[in-house]
Amino acid sequence: MKLSVIIPVYNSEATIALLVAKLQQALQGILFEIVMINDGSGDHSEKICTGLAEQFSNVRFISLRRNYGEFNAVMCGLNWVQGAYCVMIDDDFQNPPEEILKLLEMAETG
């Protein structure tokens, strides 16, 4: 596994499916995984994330019992990643998925 993408998920039923689709498109051609961690969302994020994990073989989903905060959700995700490189992105497109390839290229070239 070359790259792991951690996404802390909190009340993102309106954005998470589109984000996963954009990641699948932007990272096409490299071996990567997506690890989503539901941080106690009160909306339908858990149901949507479960469906995404069933739909895509490179997507894993972890659901926390309650809201522990973004930092703890990321730390949980770090315990599950398998990639040589890891990036964390927000669930609301604050970080464009297309930028991940630039980060990966910089990391590989040192």
PDB file of C-alpha atoms in Angstrom:
ATOM      1  CA  MET A   1       0.000   0.000   0.000  1.00  0.00           C
ATOM      2  CA  LYS A   2       1.497   3.309  -1.054  1.00  0.00           C
ATOM      3  CA  LEU A   3      -0.859   5.891   0.470  1.00  0.00           C
ATOM      4  CA  SER A   4      -3.424   6.092   3.249  1.00  0.00           C
ATOM      5  CA  VAL A   5      -5.954   8.914   3.418  1.00  0.00           C
ATOM      6  CA  ILE A   6      -7.513   9.501   6.833  1.00  0.00           C
ATOM      7  CA  ILE A   7     -10.803  11.367   6.971  1.00  0.00           C
ATOM      8  CA  PRO A   8     -12.285  12.286  10.352  1.00  0.00           C
ATOM      9  CA  VAL A   9     -16.027  12.392   9.696  1.00  0.00           C
ATOM     10  CA  TYR A  10     -18.402  14.603  11.659  1.00  0.00           C
ATOM     11  CA  ASN A  11     -21.920  15.396  10.436  1.00  0.00           C
ATOM     12  CA  SER A  12     -20.848  15.232   6.808  1.00  0.00           C
ATOM     13  CA  GLU A  13     -23.739  13.391   5.205  1.00  0.00           C
ATOM     14  CA  ALA A  14     -23.857  16.084   2.491  1.00  0.00           C
ATOM     15  CA  THR A  15     -20.173  15.856   1.502  1.00  0.00           C
ATOM     16  CA  ILE A  16     -18.568  12.503   2.353  1.00  0.00           C
ATOM     17  CA  ALA A  17     -19.784  10.493  -0.666  1.00  0.00           C
ATOM     18  CA  LEU A  18     -18.645  13.209  -3.072  1.00  0.00           C
ATOM     19  CA  LEU A  19     -15.279  13.449  -1.294  1.00  0.00           C
ATOM     20  CA  VAL A  20     -14.695   9.698  -1.580  1.00  0.00           C
ATOM     21  CA  ALA A  21     -15.642   9.809  -5.272  1.00  0.00           C
ATOM     22  CA  LYS A  22     -13.225  12.707  -5.868  1.00  0.00           C
ATOM     23  CA  LEU A  23     -10.448  10.831  -4.054  1.00  0.00           C
ATOM     24  CA  GLN A  24     -11.068   7.725  -6.168  1.00  0.00           C
ATOM     25  CA  GLN A  25     -10.737   9.867  -9.279  1.00  0.00           C
ATOM     26  CA  ALA A  26      -7.801  12.034  -8.165  1.00  0.00           C
ATOM     27  CA  LEU A  27      -5.701   9.115  -6.891  1.00  0.00           C
ATOM     28  CA  GLN A  28      -6.466   6.744  -9.732  1.00  0.00           C
ATOM     29  CA  GLY A  29      -3.404   4.795 -10.752  1.00  0.00           C
ATOM     30  CA  ILE A  30      -1.766   4.517  -7.331  1.00  0.00           C
ATOM     31  CA  LEU A  31      -2.367   1.946  -4.620  1.00  0.00           C
ATOM     32  CA  PHE A  32      -4.209   3.779  -1.847  1.00  0.00           C
ATOM     33  CA  GLU A  33      -6.743   3.325   0.894  1.00  0.00           C
ATOM     34  CA  ILE A  34      -9.246   5.623   2.563  1.00  0.00           C
ATOM     35  CA  VAL A  35      -9.847   5.276   6.295  1.00  0.00           C
ATOM     36  CA  MET A  36     -12.909   7.177   7.506  1.00  0.00           C
ATOM     37  CA  ILE A  37     -13.508   7.639  11.228  1.00  0.00           C
ATOM     38  CA  ASN A  38     -16.974   8.709  12.307  1.00  0.00           C
ATOM     39  CA  ASP A  39     -16.544  10.985  15.316  1.00  0.00           C
ATOM     40  CA  GLY A  40     -20.012  10.689  16.813  1.00  0.00           C
ATOM     41  CA  SER A  41     -21.978  12.294  14.000  1.00  0.00           C
ATOM     42  CA  GLY A  42     -25.615  13.065  14.718  1.00  0.00           C
ATOM     43  CA  ASP A  43     -26.715  12.863  11.088  1.00  0.00           C
ATOM     44  CA  HIS A  44     -26.679   9.993   8.574  1.00  0.00           C
ATOM     45  CA  SER A  45     -22.893  10.021   8.098  1.00  0.00           C
ATOM     46  CA  GLU A  46     -22.480   6.545   9.596  1.00  0.00           C
ATOM     47  CA  LYS A  47     -24.967   4.970   7.189  1.00  0.00           C
ATOM     48  CA  ILE A  48     -23.380   6.695   4.199  1.00  0.00           C
ATOM     49  CA  CYS A  49     -19.848   5.732   5.263  1.00  0.00           C
ATOM     50  CA  THR A  50     -20.901   2.123   5.802  1.00  0.00           C
ATOM     51  CA  GLY A  51     -22.271   2.078   2.265  1.00  0.00           C
ATOM     52  CA  LEU A  52     -19.071   3.577   0.864  1.00  0.00           C
ATOM     53  CA  ALA A  53     -16.976   0.935   2.636  1.00  0.00           C
ATOM     54  CA  GLU A  54     -19.190  -1.751   1.100  1.00  0.00           C
ATOM     55  CA  GLN A  55     -18.989  -0.148  -2.354  1.00  0.00           C
ATOM     56  CA  PHE A  56     -15.222   0.401  -2.547  1.00  0.00           C
ATOM     57  CA  SER A  57     -12.678  -2.271  -1.609  1.00  0.00           C
ATOM     58  CA  ASN A  58     -10.084   0.365  -0.697  1.00  0.00           C
ATOM     59  CA  VAL A  59     -12.344   2.154   1.812  1.00  0.00           C
ATOM     60  CA  ARG A  60     -12.481   1.248   5.491  1.00  0.00           C
ATOM     61  CA  PHE A  61     -14.817   2.706   8.090  1.00  0.00           C
ATOM     62  CA  ILE A  62     -14.512   2.995  11.851  1.00  0.00           C
ATOM     63  CA  SER A  63     -17.246   4.491  14.011  1.00  0.00           C
ATOM     64  CA  LEU A  64     -16.489   5.911  17.445  1.00  0.00           C
ATOM     65  CA  ARG A  65     -19.144   5.574  20.162  1.00  0.00           C
ATOM     66  CA  ARG A  66     -19.305   9.322  20.762  1.00  0.00           C
ATOM     67  CA  ASN A  67     -17.636  12.565  19.728  1.00  0.00           C
ATOM     68  CA  TYR A  68     -14.009  12.523  20.895  1.00  0.00           C
ATOM     69  CA  GLY A  69     -12.803  15.400  18.712  1.00  0.00           C
ATOM     70  CA  GLU A  70     -10.938  15.593  15.430  1.00  0.00           C
ATOM     71  CA  PHE A  71      -7.496  14.943  16.928  1.00  0.00           C
ATOM     72  CA  ASN A  72      -8.614  11.692  18.548  1.00  0.00           C
ATOM     73  CA  ALA A  73     -10.398  10.597  15.372  1.00  0.00           C
ATOM     74  CA  VAL A  74      -7.179  11.137  13.406  1.00  0.00           C
ATOM     75  CA  MET A  75      -5.157   9.243  16.027  1.00  0.00           C
ATOM     76  CA  CYS A  76      -7.630   6.365  15.767  1.00  0.00           C
ATOM     77  CA  GLY A  77      -7.198   6.359  11.999  1.00  0.00           C
ATOM     78  CA  LEU A  78      -3.410   6.292  12.322  1.00  0.00           C
ATOM     79  CA  ASN A  79      -3.756   3.005  14.195  1.00  0.00           C
ATOM     80  CA  TRP A  80      -5.453   1.414  11.173  1.00  0.00           C
ATOM     81  CA  VAL A  81      -3.510   2.726   8.166  1.00  0.00           C
ATOM     82  CA  GLN A  82      -1.355   0.468   6.021  1.00  0.00           C
ATOM     83  CA  GLY A  83       0.206   2.953   3.600  1.00  0.00           C
ATOM     84  CA  ALA A  84       3.852   3.938   3.394  1.00  0.00           C
ATOM     85  CA  TYR A  85       2.623   7.543   3.343  1.00  0.00           C
ATOM     86  CA  CYS A  86      -0.353   9.035   5.141  1.00  0.00           C
ATOM     87  CA  VAL A  87      -2.352  12.211   4.672  1.00  0.00           C
ATOM     88  CA  MET A  88      -5.245  13.576   6.691  1.00  0.00           C
ATOM     89  CA  ILE A  89      -7.967  15.617   5.026  1.00  0.00           C
ATOM     90  CA  ASP A  90     -11.145  17.259   6.254  1.00  0.00           C
ATOM     91  CA  ASP A  91     -14.552  15.949   5.267  1.00  0.00           C
ATOM     92  CA  ASP A  92     -15.718  19.328   3.927  1.00  0.00           C
ATOM     93  CA  PHE A  93     -13.295  19.898   0.994  1.00  0.00           C
ATOM     94  CA  GLN A  94     -11.152  22.342   2.969  1.00  0.00           C
ATOM     95  CA  ASN A  95      -8.266  20.408   1.401  1.00  0.00           C
ATOM     96  CA  PRO A  96      -8.648  19.706  -2.340  1.00  0.00           C
ATOM     97  CA  PRO A  97      -8.135  15.975  -3.036  1.00  0.00           C
ATOM     98  CA  GLU A  98      -6.104  16.839  -6.144  1.00  0.00           C
ATOM     99  CA  GLU A  99      -3.379  18.382  -3.961  1.00  0.00           C
ATOM    100  CA  ILE A 100      -2.572  15.013  -2.375  1.00  0.00           C
ATOM    101  CA  LEU A 101      -0.580  13.938  -5.431  1.00  0.00           C
ATOM    102  CA  LYS A 102       1.634  17.012  -5.087  1.00  0.00           C
ATOM    103  CA  LEU A 103       2.315  16.172  -1.446  1.00  0.00           C
ATOM    104  CA  LEU A 104       3.073  12.559  -2.321  1.00  0.00           C
ATOM    105  CA  GLU A 105       5.466  13.608  -5.089  1.00  0.00           C
ATOM    106  CA  MET A 106       7.317  15.943  -2.721  1.00  0.00           C
ATOM    107  CA  ALA A 107       7.549  13.228  -0.067  1.00  0.00           C
ATOM    108  CA  GLU A 108       8.946  10.720  -2.535  1.00  0.00           C
ATOM    109  CA  THR A 109      11.543  13.061  -3.990  1.00  0.00           C
ATOM    110  CA  GLY A 110      12.665  14.136  -0.547  1.00  0.00           C
TER     111      GLY A 110
END
